[in-house]
Structure formats: structure tokens, C-alpha cells
Amino acid sequence: MKSFSGVPRRDLSIAAVSAASLELSGKRIAVVGGTGGLGRALARLLAARGAAVTVVGQTFRDEGTEGLSFLKADLNLMSEARRVARALPAETLDAVLLTTGIFAAPEREVTAEGLERDLAVSYLSRLVILRELAPRLGKGRPAGAPRPRVFVMGFPGTNQKGDPTDLNAERAYAAMETHMNTVAGNEALVLDAVRRYPDVDFFGLNPGLIKTNIRSNVLGGEGSIRQRLVEGVIGLLMISADTYAARIAPLLVAPALERQSGAMFNQKAVPIHASPVMTEAHVAALISASEALLPREATRAVS
């Protein structure tokens, strides 16, 4: 069966650009998940370099910051994901970053729509948003503008297969195994979109391990002793969210990415291979299983 290979080469023209030299005036970017963690770091940097950035999330901490606007949403719910996608000015956007994410909790959590919470927030909400946005993305920009881009943050290239027969973890539940369904889903989302939307370029981002609050629900809650200890160690050993943002921001607008849809990148903005397990058949199985889980209202958006 055919596998997706991504673009496994280092492009020196991308690596040579620094975040400090970026000039993003006139660029319009949406960061779904831009109110915290890596999404917030990226949103703040992009705005500082002149972009008009819309951040989507629950709690906005950057009131008064030039270049940032806020769209409040609870992405536990697919109905909210669909509303957000319809509210965003897709036609005038140059790029969309999907960064919203949590970890599966020690005990299975279920949303009001019957979905395992990690799967809902970290993956299915992105699927709903993407299917609503992608057909309209960039269509209202001037002729000759670069192709619109979508960046999906997760852990691509790690060969996580997921279980399309139990994505919602209804038969059995273990936190890490359940989270791997989310990891696999997000990589499949990129690879499926490459063929589904040929007028948009899609990319996967693997930031690796970075100190944020993404693991708080699996470490006893934000501010717990365990969470502070674990994140403190990560902060000592790994790069910061701001360092990651400075490495990745130039990639988001790099001319070398034009028509390189399907490429995946590590935390140094170096291209990596897509997971060998992501054959066309397996990607199709993951996407089909995902769509089957969506509430009826959201299903209309992805049909």
C-alpha cells in the first residue's frame, strides 16, 4: 500500500531566515488555540512582526496588544467549532494555525456531545473547522497572492497508528493510548487534506516536548505540585515556547513552502518524513471513523 512521504529535505532558504527580520504587514492569520501555550507564543510573535492575527480560545490574556483580535470559543463542542469556522474571515486569511490541544485525563472524560474530551478538543474540533474553512480559504485575496496555508500542530512522524475501530475509547480506556488516537488523527488530517483541497497547502508541525500547560489535566490540574515539578524539569531541559515560535514563524510564510503540501516539520523547522504507517488506506480509515463520531450538525459541515 502506498505511504505518504512528506518532503524529507532541509531547505536552507527556510533555515536562513530569522524571526527578527520578518515583515508581516498585510498578512492575516488565524491561530486556533492562540490564547495559551505554543499557539499564544506564535500569535504574539506574528502580531509583533506586523500580521493581523485572530486568536481563538476561551481566555484572552493579551487585551490591548496591537495586531491581536479575539474570538471566544469552547472547542470541547463541535457545534462551537463549526460556529467559529463560519465566523472567521476565511476568504481573506493567508494562513490558519490549528494548535488547540490537551492530553487525555487519567479517567475518561466525555463532552456534552458524547465524545472523549481529548479527541474532541485536540483533533475533531480541528476536523470540523478545517472542513468548513478550507473551501473558502484565501478566495477573497488579490490575484497573485501565495496559496493559503494551514498548519496542524501535533506529533506527526512518530508512527502512531491510532485505532479507527475505537477512536472514542468506548471499548477500553488508557490515557496514553487514547491520546495516540488524537496524534494519529491529526497526522491523517494533514495527509487527507492534501488531496481533498488541492488549492490550499497543508503542513504538519511536531514541536516535541516543550513547557506549556497542555499536560495539566493528566498531572493533577494546573498549578498542582506534580504539574509544577514535571513542567519545571521540561523547562530546564527543553526549549521554551518563545524559542519554538521564533524558529517556526519564518517557516509559516517561507516562499519555499509554496506547493509543498503535505510536508511535516520538527521543532527546528526541519522537514521530517510522515509516519510510514500512514498509508492511503489507513488515512482513509481514520478520517471515516472520525466523521462517523461527529454530531449531526457538524456532519453537515464536513460532508
XYZ file of C-alpha atoms in Angstrom:
303
model
C 0.000 0.000 0.000
C 1.172 3.494 -0.775
C 2.606 5.637 2.026
C 2.894 9.399 2.207
C 6.495 10.586 2.368
C 6.205 14.301 3.032
C 9.184 16.428 1.958
C 12.223 14.979 3.797
C 14.824 17.536 2.886
C 16.282 20.577 4.579
C 15.647 23.793 2.700
C 18.421 26.258 3.563
C 16.399 29.248 2.384
C 13.929 28.489 5.190
C 16.590 27.917 7.835
C 18.434 31.137 6.959
C 15.539 33.494 7.812
C 15.312 34.847 11.363
C 12.115 35.807 13.150
C 13.572 39.253 13.893
C 13.793 40.017 10.170
C 10.209 39.055 9.354
C 7.984 41.729 7.863
C 4.388 40.534 8.027
C 2.422 43.718 7.436
C -0.657 42.898 5.409
C -0.685 39.222 6.406
C -3.887 37.916 8.001
C -3.541 34.801 10.138
C -5.863 32.848 12.438
C -4.440 30.880 15.367
C -6.987 28.432 16.760
C -5.673 27.833 20.261
C -3.837 31.150 20.291
C -4.801 32.041 23.851
C -2.293 29.716 25.524
C 0.889 27.686 25.154
C 2.606 27.438 21.784
C -0.329 28.987 19.962
C -0.156 32.096 22.117
C 3.617 32.401 21.664
C 3.212 32.190 17.897
C 0.275 34.599 17.801
C 2.150 37.226 19.829
C 5.266 36.952 17.668
C 3.339 37.111 14.395
C 1.453 40.189 15.597
C 4.696 41.814 16.745
C 6.062 41.392 13.230
C 3.062 43.180 11.725
C 0.488 40.489 10.977
C -3.203 40.879 11.812
C -3.816 37.815 13.978
C -7.163 36.431 15.145
C -6.809 34.109 18.124
C -9.490 31.584 19.041
C -9.806 30.204 22.566
C -11.513 30.531 25.917
C -9.460 33.065 27.909
C -7.783 36.012 26.208
C -4.743 37.302 28.120
C -3.444 39.812 25.583
C -6.010 42.609 25.621
C -4.617 45.775 24.104
C -1.840 44.007 22.185
C -1.571 45.568 18.740
C -2.379 43.181 15.936
C -4.321 40.672 18.026
C -8.094 40.180 17.969
C -10.057 37.566 19.886
C -12.826 35.101 19.073
C -14.077 33.259 22.140
C -14.950 29.575 21.761
C -15.286 26.372 23.758
C -13.749 23.778 21.452
C -14.916 20.891 23.592
C -18.024 21.202 21.410
C -18.238 20.510 17.695
C -21.125 22.955 17.434
C -18.729 25.657 18.669
C -16.042 24.545 16.236
C -18.492 24.908 13.379
C -19.612 28.345 14.627
C -16.014 29.547 14.887
C -15.177 28.330 11.399
C -18.127 30.231 9.990
C -17.241 33.363 11.970
C -13.621 33.517 10.828
C -12.957 35.619 7.697
C -11.640 32.632 5.756
C -11.718 34.373 2.392
C -9.130 36.963 3.450
C -6.843 34.741 5.540
C -3.334 33.888 4.385
C -2.801 31.122 6.929
C -4.529 29.156 9.666
C -2.724 27.503 12.586
C -4.528 24.738 14.477
C -2.826 24.483 17.875
C -5.609 23.740 20.356
C -4.800 20.704 22.451
C -4.924 18.878 25.776
C -3.886 15.425 26.979
C -6.235 12.581 27.798
C -7.048 12.556 31.515
C -6.272 9.623 33.848
C -10.001 8.811 33.878
C -12.056 9.038 30.694
C -13.767 12.411 30.255
C -16.738 12.852 27.929
C -18.103 16.049 26.408
C -21.774 17.009 26.258
C -21.784 15.618 22.713
C -20.605 12.171 23.856
C -17.011 12.489 22.665
C -13.853 11.605 24.581
C -12.616 15.047 25.595
C -9.029 14.897 24.322
C -10.191 13.607 20.946
C -12.829 16.337 20.752
C -10.616 19.292 21.704
C -7.316 18.246 20.150
C -8.483 16.674 16.910
C -12.178 16.533 15.992
C -12.702 20.274 16.510
C -9.884 20.823 14.020
C -11.519 18.493 11.523
C -14.796 20.400 11.741
C -13.062 23.779 11.458
C -10.954 22.682 8.529
C -13.827 21.269 6.522
C -15.797 24.478 6.989
C -12.867 26.826 6.299
C -10.789 25.136 3.616
C -13.133 25.556 0.630
C -13.269 29.331 1.284
C -9.709 29.901 2.445
C -7.944 32.789 0.751
C -10.532 33.127 -2.010
C -11.054 36.845 -1.402
C -7.404 37.905 -1.581
C -5.866 39.759 -4.548
C -4.883 37.818 -7.642
C -1.333 36.509 -7.462
C -1.304 36.060 -3.700
C 0.560 32.960 -2.431
C -1.533 29.861 -1.891
C -3.245 29.859 1.524
C -1.674 27.603 4.157
C -2.889 25.506 7.056
C -0.539 24.256 9.784
C -1.702 21.434 12.057
C 0.257 21.119 15.289
C 0.611 17.665 16.817
C 3.217 14.914 16.772
C 3.445 13.804 13.127
C 6.188 11.474 12.020
C 6.129 9.382 15.211
C 4.411 6.410 13.520
C 1.393 6.427 15.817
C -1.339 4.362 14.214
C -4.362 5.046 16.413
C -7.345 2.722 16.433
C -10.012 3.625 13.875
C -12.286 0.949 15.336
C -12.307 2.653 18.763
C -11.292 6.288 18.295
C -13.705 7.378 21.016
C -12.172 4.948 23.530
C -15.511 3.331 24.310
C -14.299 -0.285 24.476
C -11.271 0.371 26.651
C -9.591 3.431 28.120
C -5.969 4.187 28.906
C -4.824 7.800 28.815
C -1.720 7.466 26.656
C -3.266 5.023 24.182
C -6.266 7.298 23.862
C -4.055 10.324 23.260
C -2.355 8.419 20.442
C -5.712 8.345 18.655
C -5.517 12.135 18.667
C -1.912 12.102 17.441
C -2.752 9.744 14.587
C -5.877 11.690 13.704
C -4.027 14.973 13.329
C -1.394 13.488 11.038
C -4.131 11.867 8.966
C -5.948 15.203 8.854
C -2.985 16.818 7.077
C -2.484 13.976 4.617
C -6.170 13.687 3.773
C -6.470 17.447 3.259
C -3.601 17.491 0.746
C -5.786 15.569 -1.710
C -9.144 16.896 -0.621
C -8.214 20.578 -1.038
C -5.684 20.950 -3.879
C -5.834 24.770 -3.823
C -4.513 25.002 -0.238
C -1.142 23.904 1.172
C -1.249 21.831 4.378
C 1.613 21.138 6.772
C 2.185 19.206 9.989
C 4.152 20.634 12.920
C 5.817 18.470 15.585
C 7.087 20.764 18.364
C 8.304 17.902 20.534
C 8.346 18.348 24.311
C 8.031 21.981 25.434
C 6.933 23.512 28.744
C 3.248 24.506 28.484
C 0.025 23.725 30.348
C -1.092 21.073 27.831
C -0.405 18.236 30.292
C -2.140 19.853 33.284
C -5.214 17.611 33.247
C -3.092 14.463 33.310
C -0.773 15.820 36.020
C -3.350 16.695 38.654
C -4.518 20.043 37.295
C -2.894 23.383 36.561
C -0.777 24.538 39.493
C -0.619 21.139 41.199
C 2.695 20.100 42.734
C 3.105 17.299 40.212
C 2.368 19.594 37.293
C 4.824 22.224 38.522
C 7.564 19.658 39.035
C 7.157 17.957 35.647
C 6.865 21.197 33.697
C 9.779 22.647 35.643
C 12.027 19.795 34.547
C 10.817 20.113 30.954
C 11.544 23.831 31.096
C 15.107 23.184 32.228
C 15.864 20.551 29.593
C 13.900 21.692 26.535
C 13.428 24.875 24.519
C 10.812 27.422 25.569
C 7.565 28.234 23.781
C 9.022 31.574 22.700
C 12.118 29.905 21.252
C 9.929 27.480 19.325
C 7.828 30.348 17.996
C 10.948 32.174 16.805
C 12.097 29.057 14.954
C 8.758 28.280 13.330
C 7.382 31.737 12.492
C 9.641 32.228 9.434
C 8.529 28.824 8.153
C 4.891 29.878 8.133
C 5.471 32.427 5.383
C 8.539 30.948 3.650
C 8.219 31.152 -0.169
C 9.982 27.772 -0.405
C 6.852 26.090 1.001
C 4.723 27.029 -1.997
C 3.130 23.816 -3.360
C 4.959 21.618 -0.851
C 1.659 20.498 0.657
C 1.948 17.527 2.994
C 5.363 18.373 4.427
C 5.950 17.846 8.151
C 8.414 19.813 10.324
C 10.159 19.230 13.650
C 10.824 21.809 16.381
C 13.831 23.157 14.446
C 11.703 23.802 11.335
C 13.472 20.931 9.550
C 11.315 18.723 7.279
C 10.631 15.195 8.529
C 9.008 12.133 6.990
C 5.357 11.400 7.533
C 4.766 8.212 9.516
C 5.219 5.025 7.450
C 2.030 3.645 8.983
C 0.045 6.433 7.321
C -0.838 4.586 4.134
C -3.646 5.899 1.978
C -5.907 3.146 3.285
C -5.140 3.880 6.936
C -5.606 7.622 6.498
C -8.968 6.947 4.869
C -9.983 4.639 7.733
C -9.086 7.229 10.374
C -10.955 10.029 8.607
C -14.026 7.877 8.003
C -14.130 6.793 11.655
C -13.715 10.410 12.743
C -16.591 11.666 10.629
C -18.817 8.896 11.982
C -18.324 10.272 15.507
C -19.364 13.832 14.733
C -22.754 15.131 15.880
C -25.291 15.516 13.087
C -24.954 19.327 12.913
C -21.179 19.104 12.474
C -21.510 16.274 9.981
C -23.331 18.638 7.657
C -20.220 20.846 7.705
C -17.864 18.047 6.683
C -19.985 16.368 4.026
